[in-house]
Amino acid sequence: MSNWIEVSLRVDGESAEALAEVLGRFAHQGLSLEQDGIAPDTWDEDEVPPAENLTLRAYFLDDDDFPDKKSELEAALGHMRLMYPMPKPNYSVVREEDWAEAWKAHYQPLRVGKRLLIRPLWTDVDLEQKDIEIALDPGMAFGTGTHPTTQLCLEALETMTEPAMDVLDLGSGSGILAIAAAKLGARKVLALDIDPIAVRATRENAARNGVAHQIVAEQGSLETVLSSARRFDLLLVNILARIILEMTGSRLSQILRPGGIAVFSGIIASQADEVEAGLRRAGLTPIARRNKGDWVLIETRRPLDQTAGE
């Protein structure tokens, strides 16, 4: 079996997205971003401290190409330090057989919002009558529920999911948002991700949660939907602000039915005004913001009378 190199950096909310974008150019199958300072036995959302410090982790195959990738990464970080203080990365070797187990000790049950309870598959929890349980094994896909951006989406879903809704989860990762939407009453959910590992994780987690009949997980992107006749009542986008801005030039509002709602997360507070302006240009009307630490979620709606270009 191969060994892997784990690269980790301690970051603040302001630098997290920029560093994630840099590491994402080189890392294998994405990144993980963990909030620091949470005790292992803390899983009630009210007990979780504000997200001030985060640990960003990326993995590289320990092969002959790694020294070159390391040099490129160090050079990219060096350029960023000219604009903003950047931490030095830590490097450690992880055996492949330990990879899947290394992070599980830190992934504990977590309550989000008023009813949602995120439970890792390898733990047991005594449920309360009101609880809506989402049992997950994210594997290598993004989406454990521990990151503030995901929690903001889950909280929004609790208040806006209605029966008979058709939902699009764009960038589904582990499937956590798609599963939450289904369990909160959505009729059908289309979960799209460009990563085949995420598609597989979404399908497996949907089956584990008994909602596989409500969720269709496919490999695809915004363009996949725009080229089809499918339209939705609710759109979920939990990705980088940079990618959201790129989407705003691609007839984004037209994948929603008139009056439909779109939720965008993964946005640092300092980027919120720019993203909101882009969403307005794309034909979406911002209606609310949600905040958690340095992170912002923007809720928008497609106007009922918007039919141009259809």
CSV table of N, CA and C in Angstrom, one decimal, residues 42-196:
chain,number,residue,atom,x,y,z
A,42,THR,N,-18.2,17.4,22.8
A,42,THR,CA,-19.1,18.4,22.5
A,42,THR,C,-19.8,18.2,21.2
A,43,TRP,N,-21.1,18.0,21.3
A,43,TRP,CA,-21.8,17.7,20.0
A,43,TRP,C,-23.1,18.5,19.9
A,44,ASP,N,-23.5,19.3,20.9
A,44,ASP,CA,-24.6,20.2,20.9
A,44,ASP,C,-24.2,21.5,20.3
A,45,GLU,N,-24.9,22.0,19.3
A,45,GLU,CA,-24.4,23.2,18.6
A,45,GLU,C,-24.3,24.4,19.5
A,46,ASP,N,-25.1,24.5,20.5
A,46,ASP,CA,-25.0,25.6,21.4
A,46,ASP,C,-23.7,25.6,22.2
A,47,GLU,N,-23.0,24.5,22.3
A,47,GLU,CA,-21.8,24.4,23.1
A,47,GLU,C,-20.5,24.6,22.2
A,48,VAL,N,-20.7,24.7,20.9
A,48,VAL,CA,-19.6,24.9,20.0
A,48,VAL,C,-19.2,26.4,20.0
A,49,PRO,N,-17.9,26.7,20.2
A,49,PRO,CA,-17.4,28.0,20.2
A,49,PRO,C,-17.4,28.6,18.8
A,50,PRO,N,-17.4,29.9,18.7
A,50,PRO,CA,-17.3,30.6,17.3
A,50,PRO,C,-16.1,30.1,16.6
A,51,ALA,N,-16.2,30.0,15.3
A,51,ALA,CA,-15.1,29.5,14.4
A,51,ALA,C,-14.1,30.6,14.2
A,52,GLU,N,-13.0,30.6,15.0
A,52,GLU,CA,-12.0,31.6,14.9
A,52,GLU,C,-10.7,31.0,14.3
A,53,ASN,N,-10.4,29.8,14.7
A,53,ASN,CA,-9.2,29.1,14.1
A,53,ASN,C,-9.7,27.8,13.5
A,54,LEU,N,-9.1,27.5,12.3
A,54,LEU,CA,-9.4,26.4,11.6
A,54,LEU,C,-8.2,25.6,11.2
A,55,THR,N,-8.3,24.3,11.0
A,55,THR,CA,-7.2,23.6,10.4
A,55,THR,C,-7.5,23.1,9.1
A,56,LEU,N,-6.7,23.4,8.1
A,56,LEU,CA,-6.9,23.0,6.7
A,56,LEU,C,-5.9,21.9,6.4
A,57,ARG,N,-6.5,20.7,5.9
A,57,ARG,CA,-5.7,19.6,5.6
A,57,ARG,C,-5.8,19.2,4.1
A,58,ALA,N,-4.7,18.8,3.6
A,58,ALA,CA,-4.7,18.3,2.2
A,58,ALA,C,-3.8,17.1,2.1
A,59,TYR,N,-4.0,16.2,1.2
A,59,TYR,CA,-3.2,14.9,1.1
A,59,TYR,C,-2.6,14.8,-0.3
A,60,PHE,N,-1.3,14.3,-0.3
A,60,PHE,CA,-0.6,14.1,-1.5
A,60,PHE,C,0.0,12.7,-1.5
A,61,LEU,N,0.0,12.0,-2.6
A,61,LEU,CA,0.6,10.7,-2.7
A,61,LEU,C,2.1,10.8,-2.5
A,62,ASP,N,2.6,10.0,-1.7
A,62,ASP,CA,4.1,10.0,-1.4
A,62,ASP,C,4.8,9.3,-2.5
A,63,ASP,N,5.0,10.0,-3.6
A,63,ASP,CA,5.6,9.3,-4.8
A,63,ASP,C,6.7,10.2,-5.3
A,64,ASP,N,7.3,9.9,-6.5
A,64,ASP,CA,8.4,10.6,-7.0
A,64,ASP,C,8.0,12.1,-7.4
A,65,ASP,N,6.7,12.3,-7.6
A,65,ASP,CA,6.2,13.6,-8.0
A,65,ASP,C,6.0,14.6,-6.9
A,66,PHE,N,6.0,14.1,-5.6
A,66,PHE,CA,5.7,14.9,-4.5
A,66,PHE,C,6.7,16.1,-4.3
A,67,PRO,N,8.0,15.9,-4.4
A,67,PRO,CA,8.9,17.0,-4.2
A,67,PRO,C,8.6,18.2,-5.1
A,68,ASP,N,8.2,17.9,-6.4
A,68,ASP,CA,7.9,19.0,-7.3
A,68,ASP,C,6.6,19.7,-6.9
A,69,LYS,N,5.6,18.9,-6.5
A,69,LYS,CA,4.4,19.5,-6.0
A,69,LYS,C,4.6,20.3,-4.7
A,70,LYS,N,5.5,19.8,-3.9
A,70,LYS,CA,5.8,20.6,-2.6
A,70,LYS,C,6.4,21.9,-3.0
A,71,SER,N,7.4,21.9,-3.9
A,71,SER,CA,8.0,23.1,-4.4
A,71,SER,C,7.0,24.1,-4.9
A,72,GLU,N,6.1,23.6,-5.8
A,72,GLU,CA,5.1,24.5,-6.3
A,72,GLU,C,4.2,25.1,-5.3
A,73,LEU,N,3.8,24.2,-4.3
A,73,LEU,CA,2.9,24.7,-3.2
A,73,LEU,C,3.6,25.8,-2.4
A,74,GLU,N,4.9,25.5,-2.0
A,74,GLU,CA,5.7,26.5,-1.2
A,74,GLU,C,5.8,27.8,-2.0
A,75,ALA,N,6.0,27.7,-3.3
A,75,ALA,CA,6.1,29.0,-4.1
A,75,ALA,C,4.8,29.8,-4.1
A,76,ALA,N,3.7,29.0,-4.2
A,76,ALA,CA,2.4,29.7,-4.2
A,76,ALA,C,2.1,30.4,-2.9
A,77,LEU,N,2.4,29.7,-1.8
A,77,LEU,CA,2.2,30.2,-0.4
A,77,LEU,C,3.1,31.4,-0.2
A,78,GLY,N,4.3,31.4,-0.8
A,78,GLY,CA,5.2,32.5,-0.7
A,78,GLY,C,4.7,33.7,-1.3
A,79,HIS,N,4.1,33.6,-2.5
A,79,HIS,CA,3.4,34.8,-3.1
A,79,HIS,C,2.3,35.3,-2.3
A,80,MET,N,1.5,34.4,-1.6
A,80,MET,CA,0.4,34.9,-0.8
A,80,MET,C,0.9,35.6,0.4
A,81,ARG,N,2.0,35.2,0.9
A,81,ARG,CA,2.6,35.9,2.1
A,81,ARG,C,2.9,37.4,1.9
A,82,LEU,N,3.1,37.7,0.6
A,82,LEU,CA,3.4,39.1,0.3
A,82,LEU,C,2.2,40.0,0.5
A,83,MET,N,1.0,39.4,0.5
A,83,MET,CA,-0.3,40.1,0.7
A,83,MET,C,-0.9,39.9,2.0
A,84,TYR,N,-0.7,38.8,2.6
A,84,TYR,CA,-1.4,38.4,3.9
A,84,TYR,C,-0.5,37.4,4.7
A,85,PRO,N,-0.4,37.6,6.0
A,85,PRO,CA,0.4,36.6,6.7
A,85,PRO,C,-0.1,35.2,6.6
A,86,MET,N,0.8,34.3,6.2
A,86,MET,CA,0.4,32.9,6.0
A,86,MET,C,1.2,32.0,6.9
A,87,PRO,N,0.6,31.0,7.4
A,87,PRO,CA,1.3,30.1,8.3
A,87,PRO,C,2.2,29.1,7.4
A,88,LYS,N,3.2,28.6,8.1
A,88,LYS,CA,4.0,27.5,7.4
A,88,LYS,C,3.3,26.2,7.5
A,89,PRO,N,3.2,25.5,6.4
A,89,PRO,CA,2.6,24.2,6.4
A,89,PRO,C,3.4,23.1,7.2
A,90,ASN,N,2.6,22.2,7.8
A,90,ASN,CA,3.2,21.1,8.5
A,90,ASN,C,3.0,19.8,7.6
A,91,TYR,N,4.1,19.0,7.5
A,91,TYR,CA,4.0,17.8,6.7
A,91,TYR,C,4.2,16.6,7.6
A,92,SER,N,3.3,15.6,7.3
A,92,SER,CA,3.5,14.3,8.1
A,92,SER,C,3.1,13.2,7.2
A,93,VAL,N,3.6,12.0,7.4
A,93,VAL,CA,3.3,10.8,6.6
A,93,VAL,C,2.1,10.1,7.2
A,94,VAL,N,1.2,9.7,6.4
A,94,VAL,CA,0.0,8.9,6.8
A,94,VAL,C,0.0,7.6,6.0
A,95,ARG,N,0.0,6.5,6.7
A,95,ARG,CA,-0.1,5.2,5.9
A,95,ARG,C,-1.5,5.1,5.4
A,96,GLU,N,-1.6,4.5,4.2
A,96,GLU,CA,-2.9,4.4,3.5
A,96,GLU,C,-3.9,3.6,4.4
A,97,GLU,N,-3.5,2.6,5.1
A,97,GLU,CA,-4.5,1.9,5.9
A,97,GLU,C,-5.0,2.7,7.1
A,98,ASP,N,-4.2,3.8,7.4
A,98,ASP,CA,-4.7,4.6,8.6
A,98,ASP,C,-5.5,5.8,8.1
A,99,TRP,N,-5.5,6.1,6.8
A,99,TRP,CA,-6.1,7.3,6.2
A,99,TRP,C,-7.6,7.4,6.7
A,100,ALA,N,-8.3,6.4,6.4
A,100,ALA,CA,-9.8,6.4,6.6
A,100,ALA,C,-10.1,6.5,8.1
A,101,GLU,N,-9.2,6.1,8.9
A,101,GLU,CA,-9.5,6.0,10.4
A,101,GLU,C,-8.9,7.3,11.1
A,102,ALA,N,-7.9,8.0,10.5
A,102,ALA,CA,-7.2,9.0,11.3
A,102,ALA,C,-8.1,10.1,11.8
A,103,TRP,N,-9.1,10.5,11.0
A,103,TRP,CA,-9.9,11.7,11.4
A,103,TRP,C,-11.1,11.3,12.2
A,104,LYS,N,-11.5,10.0,12.3
A,104,LYS,CA,-12.7,9.6,12.9
A,104,LYS,C,-12.8,9.9,14.4
A,105,ALA,N,-11.7,9.9,15.1
A,105,ALA,CA,-11.7,10.2,16.5
A,105,ALA,C,-12.2,11.6,16.8
A,106,HIS,N,-12.0,12.5,15.8
A,106,HIS,CA,-12.4,13.9,16.0
A,106,HIS,C,-13.8,14.2,15.4
A,107,TYR,N,-14.4,13.3,14.8
A,107,TYR,CA,-15.7,13.5,14.2
A,107,TYR,C,-16.8,12.9,15.1
A,108,GLN,N,-17.5,13.7,15.9
A,108,GLN,CA,-18.4,13.3,16.9
A,108,GLN,C,-19.8,13.8,16.5
A,109,PRO,N,-20.9,13.2,17.1
A,109,PRO,CA,-22.3,13.6,16.8
A,109,PRO,C,-22.4,15.1,17.0
A,110,LEU,N,-23.3,15.8,16.2
A,110,LEU,CA,-23.4,17.2,16.3
A,110,LEU,C,-24.9,17.6,16.0
A,111,ARG,N,-25.4,18.4,16.9
A,111,ARG,CA,-26.8,18.9,16.7
A,111,ARG,C,-26.7,20.3,15.9
A,112,VAL,N,-27.5,20.4,14.9
A,112,VAL,CA,-27.5,21.6,14.1
A,112,VAL,C,-29.0,22.1,14.0
A,113,GLY,N,-29.2,23.4,14.3
A,113,GLY,CA,-30.5,23.9,14.2
A,113,GLY,C,-31.4,23.4,15.3
A,114,LYS,N,-32.7,23.3,15.1
A,114,LYS,CA,-33.6,22.8,16.1
A,114,LYS,C,-33.8,21.3,16.1
A,115,ARG,N,-33.6,20.7,15.0
A,115,ARG,CA,-34.0,19.2,14.9
A,115,ARG,C,-33.0,18.3,14.4
A,116,LEU,N,-32.1,18.8,13.6
A,116,LEU,CA,-31.1,18.0,12.9
A,116,LEU,C,-30.0,17.5,13.8
A,117,LEU,N,-29.7,16.2,13.7
A,117,LEU,CA,-28.6,15.6,14.4
A,117,LEU,C,-27.8,14.8,13.5
A,118,ILE,N,-26.5,15.2,13.3
A,118,ILE,CA,-25.6,14.6,12.4
A,118,ILE,C,-24.8,13.5,13.2
A,119,ARG,N,-24.9,12.2,12.8
A,119,ARG,CA,-24.3,11.2,13.6
A,119,ARG,C,-23.3,10.4,12.7
A,120,PRO,N,-22.0,10.3,13.0
A,120,PRO,CA,-21.1,9.4,12.3
A,120,PRO,C,-21.6,8.0,12.4
A,121,LEU,N,-21.4,7.2,11.4
A,121,LEU,CA,-22.0,5.8,11.4
A,121,LEU,C,-21.4,5.0,12.5
A,122,TRP,N,-20.2,5.3,13.0
A,122,TRP,CA,-19.5,4.5,13.9
A,122,TRP,C,-19.8,4.9,15.4
A,123,THR,N,-20.7,5.8,15.6
A,123,THR,CA,-21.1,6.2,16.9
A,123,THR,C,-22.6,5.9,17.2
A,124,ASP,N,-23.0,5.8,18.4
A,124,ASP,CA,-24.4,5.6,18.8
A,124,ASP,C,-24.9,6.8,19.6
A,125,VAL,N,-26.1,7.2,19.4
A,125,VAL,CA,-26.7,8.4,20.1
A,125,VAL,C,-28.1,8.0,20.5
A,126,ASP,N,-28.5,8.5,21.7
A,126,ASP,CA,-29.9,8.4,22.1
A,126,ASP,C,-30.6,9.5,21.5
A,127,LEU,N,-31.6,9.2,20.6
A,127,LEU,CA,-32.3,10.2,19.9
A,127,LEU,C,-33.5,10.8,20.8
A,128,GLU,N,-33.7,12.1,20.6
A,128,GLU,CA,-34.9,12.7,21.2
A,128,GLU,C,-36.1,12.6,20.2
A,129,GLN,N,-37.3,12.8,20.7
A,129,GLN,CA,-38.4,12.6,19.8
A,129,GLN,C,-38.4,13.5,18.6
A,130,LYS,N,-37.9,14.7,18.8
A,130,LYS,CA,-37.9,15.7,17.7
A,130,LYS,C,-36.7,15.6,16.7
A,131,ASP,N,-35.8,14.7,17.0
A,131,ASP,CA,-34.6,14.6,16.2
A,131,ASP,C,-34.8,14.1,14.8
A,132,ILE,N,-34.2,14.7,13.9
A,132,ILE,CA,-34.1,14.2,12.5
A,132,ILE,C,-32.6,13.8,12.3
A,133,GLU,N,-32.4,12.5,12.3
A,133,GLU,CA,-31.0,12.0,12.3
A,133,GLU,C,-30.5,11.9,10.8
A,134,ILE,N,-29.2,12.3,10.6
A,134,ILE,CA,-28.5,12.1,9.4
A,134,ILE,C,-27.3,11.3,9.8
A,135,ALA,N,-27.2,10.0,9.4
A,135,ALA,CA,-26.1,9.2,9.7
A,135,ALA,C,-25.1,9.2,8.5
A,136,LEU,N,-23.9,9.5,8.7
A,136,LEU,CA,-22.9,9.8,7.7
A,136,LEU,C,-21.6,9.0,7.8
A,137,ASP,N,-21.1,8.6,6.7
A,137,ASP,CA,-19.7,8.2,6.5
A,137,ASP,C,-19.2,9.0,5.3
A,138,PRO,N,-18.6,10.2,5.5
A,138,PRO,CA,-18.3,11.0,4.3
A,138,PRO,C,-17.2,10.4,3.5
A,139,GLY,N,-16.4,9.5,4.0
A,139,GLY,CA,-15.2,9.0,3.3
A,139,GLY,C,-14.3,10.1,2.9
A,140,MET,N,-14.0,10.2,1.6
A,140,MET,CA,-13.1,11.2,1.1
A,140,MET,C,-13.9,12.4,0.5
A,141,ALA,N,-15.2,12.4,0.7
A,141,ALA,CA,-16.0,13.5,0.1
A,141,ALA,C,-16.2,14.6,1.2
A,142,PHE,N,-16.3,15.9,0.7
A,142,PHE,CA,-16.5,17.0,1.6
A,142,PHE,C,-17.9,16.9,2.2
A,143,GLY,N,-18.1,17.3,3.5
A,143,GLY,CA,-19.4,17.4,4.1
A,143,GLY,C,-19.6,16.5,5.3
A,144,THR,N,-19.1,16.9,6.4
A,144,THR,CA,-19.3,16.2,7.7
A,144,THR,C,-20.3,16.9,8.6
A,145,GLY,N,-20.6,18.2,8.3
A,145,GLY,CA,-21.5,19.0,9.1
A,145,GLY,C,-20.8,19.8,10.1
A,146,THR,N,-19.5,19.6,10.2
A,146,THR,CA,-18.7,20.4,11.2
A,146,THR,C,-18.3,21.8,10.8
A,147,HIS,N,-18.3,22.0,9.5
A,147,HIS,CA,-17.9,23.3,9.0
A,147,HIS,C,-19.0,24.3,9.1
A,148,PRO,N,-18.7,25.6,9.5
A,148,PRO,CA,-19.8,26.6,9.6
A,148,PRO,C,-20.6,26.8,8.3
A,149,THR,N,-20.0,26.6,7.1
A,149,THR,CA,-20.8,26.8,5.9
A,149,THR,C,-21.9,25.8,5.7
A,150,THR,N,-21.5,24.5,6.1
A,150,THR,CA,-22.5,23.5,6.0
A,150,THR,C,-23.6,23.6,7.0
A,151,GLN,N,-23.2,24.0,8.2
A,151,GLN,CA,-24.2,24.3,9.3
A,151,GLN,C,-25.2,25.4,8.9
A,152,LEU,N,-24.7,26.4,8.3
A,152,LEU,CA,-25.6,27.5,7.8
A,152,LEU,C,-26.6,27.0,6.8
A,153,CYS,N,-26.2,26.1,5.9
A,153,CYS,CA,-27.1,25.5,5.0
A,153,CYS,C,-28.1,24.6,5.6
A,154,LEU,N,-27.7,23.8,6.6
A,154,LEU,CA,-28.6,23.0,7.3
A,154,LEU,C,-29.7,23.8,8.1
A,155,GLU,N,-29.2,24.9,8.7
A,155,GLU,CA,-30.2,25.7,9.4
A,155,GLU,C,-31.2,26.4,8.5
A,156,ALA,N,-30.7,26.8,7.3
A,156,ALA,CA,-31.6,27.4,6.3
A,156,ALA,C,-32.6,26.3,5.8
A,157,LEU,N,-32.1,25.1,5.6
A,157,LEU,CA,-33.0,24.0,5.1
A,157,LEU,C,-34.2,23.8,6.1
A,158,GLU,N,-33.9,23.9,7.4
A,158,GLU,CA,-34.9,23.6,8.4
A,158,GLU,C,-36.1,24.6,8.2
A,159,THR,N,-35.8,25.8,7.8
A,159,THR,CA,-36.9,26.8,7.8
A,159,THR,C,-37.5,26.9,6.4
A,160,MET,N,-36.9,26.5,5.3
A,160,MET,CA,-37.4,26.7,4.0
A,160,MET,C,-37.8,25.5,3.2
A,161,THR,N,-37.5,24.3,3.7
A,161,THR,CA,-37.9,23.1,2.9
A,161,THR,C,-39.4,22.8,3.1
A,162,GLU,N,-40.1,22.6,2.0
A,162,GLU,CA,-41.5,22.4,2.1
A,162,GLU,C,-41.8,21.1,1.3
A,163,PRO,N,-42.9,20.5,1.6
A,163,PRO,CA,-43.4,19.3,0.9
A,163,PRO,C,-43.5,19.6,-0.6
A,164,ALA,N,-43.2,18.6,-1.4
A,164,ALA,CA,-43.4,18.6,-2.8
A,164,ALA,C,-42.3,19.5,-3.5
A,165,MET,N,-41.3,20.0,-2.8
A,165,MET,CA,-40.3,20.8,-3.4
A,165,MET,C,-39.3,19.9,-4.2
A,166,ASP,N,-38.9,20.4,-5.4
A,166,ASP,CA,-37.8,19.8,-6.1
A,166,ASP,C,-36.5,20.5,-5.8
A,167,VAL,N,-35.5,19.9,-5.4
A,167,VAL,CA,-34.3,20.5,-4.8
A,167,VAL,C,-33.1,20.1,-5.7
A,168,LEU,N,-32.2,21.1,-5.9
A,168,LEU,CA,-30.9,20.8,-6.6
A,168,LEU,C,-29.8,21.1,-5.6
A,169,ASP,N,-29.0,20.1,-5.3
A,169,ASP,CA,-27.8,20.3,-4.4
A,169,ASP,C,-26.6,20.3,-5.3
A,170,LEU,N,-26.0,21.5,-5.6
A,170,LEU,CA,-25.0,21.6,-6.6
A,170,LEU,C,-23.6,21.6,-5.8
A,171,GLY,N,-22.9,20.5,-6.0
A,171,GLY,CA,-21.6,20.3,-5.3
A,171,GLY,C,-22.0,19.5,-4.0
A,172,SER,N,-22.5,18.3,-4.2
A,172,SER,CA,-23.2,17.6,-3.1
A,172,SER,C,-22.2,17.0,-2.1
A,173,GLY,N,-20.9,16.8,-2.4
A,173,GLY,CA,-20.0,16.2,-1.5
A,173,GLY,C,-20.5,14.9,-0.9
A,174,SER,N,-20.6,14.8,0.4
A,174,SER,CA,-21.0,13.6,1.1
A,174,SER,C,-22.5,13.3,0.9
A,175,GLY,N,-23.3,14.3,0.5
A,175,GLY,CA,-24.7,14.2,0.3
A,175,GLY,C,-25.5,14.7,1.6
A,176,ILE,N,-24.8,15.3,2.5
A,176,ILE,CA,-25.4,15.7,3.7
A,176,ILE,C,-26.6,16.7,3.5
A,177,LEU,N,-26.4,17.7,2.6
A,177,LEU,CA,-27.5,18.6,2.4
A,177,LEU,C,-28.7,18.0,1.6
A,178,ALA,N,-28.3,17.1,0.7
A,178,ALA,CA,-29.4,16.4,-0.1
A,178,ALA,C,-30.2,15.5,0.9
A,179,ILE,N,-29.5,14.8,1.8
A,179,ILE,CA,-30.2,14.0,2.7
A,179,ILE,C,-31.1,14.8,3.7
A,180,ALA,N,-30.5,15.9,4.1
A,180,ALA,CA,-31.3,16.7,5.0
A,180,ALA,C,-32.6,17.3,4.3
A,181,ALA,N,-32.4,17.7,3.1
A,181,ALA,CA,-33.6,18.2,2.4
A,181,ALA,C,-34.7,17.1,2.2
A,182,ALA,N,-34.2,15.9,1.9
A,182,ALA,CA,-35.2,14.8,1.7
A,182,ALA,C,-35.9,14.4,3.0
A,183,LYS,N,-35.1,14.4,4.1
A,183,LYS,CA,-35.7,14.1,5.4
A,183,LYS,C,-36.6,15.2,6.0
A,184,LEU,N,-36.3,16.4,5.5
A,184,LEU,CA,-37.2,17.5,5.9
A,184,LEU,C,-38.4,17.7,5.1
A,185,GLY,N,-38.6,16.8,4.1
A,185,GLY,CA,-39.8,16.8,3.3
A,185,GLY,C,-39.8,17.1,1.8
A,186,ALA,N,-38.6,17.3,1.3
A,186,ALA,CA,-38.6,17.6,-0.2
A,186,ALA,C,-39.0,16.4,-1.0
A,187,ARG,N,-39.7,16.6,-2.1
A,187,ARG,CA,-40.2,15.5,-2.9
A,187,ARG,C,-39.1,14.8,-3.6
A,188,LYS,N,-38.2,15.5,-4.3
A,188,LYS,CA,-37.1,14.9,-5.0
A,188,LYS,C,-35.9,15.8,-4.9
A,189,VAL,N,-34.7,15.2,-4.9
A,189,VAL,CA,-33.4,16.0,-4.8
A,189,VAL,C,-32.5,15.5,-5.8
A,190,LEU,N,-32.0,16.4,-6.7
A,190,LEU,CA,-30.9,16.0,-7.6
A,190,LEU,C,-29.6,16.5,-7.0
A,191,ALA,N,-28.7,15.6,-6.7
A,191,ALA,CA,-27.4,15.9,-6.1
A,191,ALA,C,-26.3,15.8,-7.2
A,192,LEU,N,-25.7,16.9,-7.5
A,192,LEU,CA,-24.6,16.9,-8.6
A,192,LEU,C,-23.3,17.2,-8.0
A,193,ASP,N,-22.2,16.5,-8.5
A,193,ASP,CA,-20.9,16.8,-8.1
A,193,ASP,C,-20.0,16.4,-9.2
A,194,ILE,N,-18.9,17.2,-9.4
A,194,ILE,CA,-18.0,16.8,-10.5
A,194,ILE,C,-17.1,15.7,-10.1
A,195,ASP,N,-17.0,15.3,-8.8
A,195,ASP,CA,-16.1,14.3,-8.3
A,195,ASP,C,-16.9,13.0,-8.2
A,196,PRO,N,-16.4,11.9,-8.9
A,196,PRO,CA,-17.1,10.6,-8.8
A,196,PRO,C,-17.1,10.0,-7.4
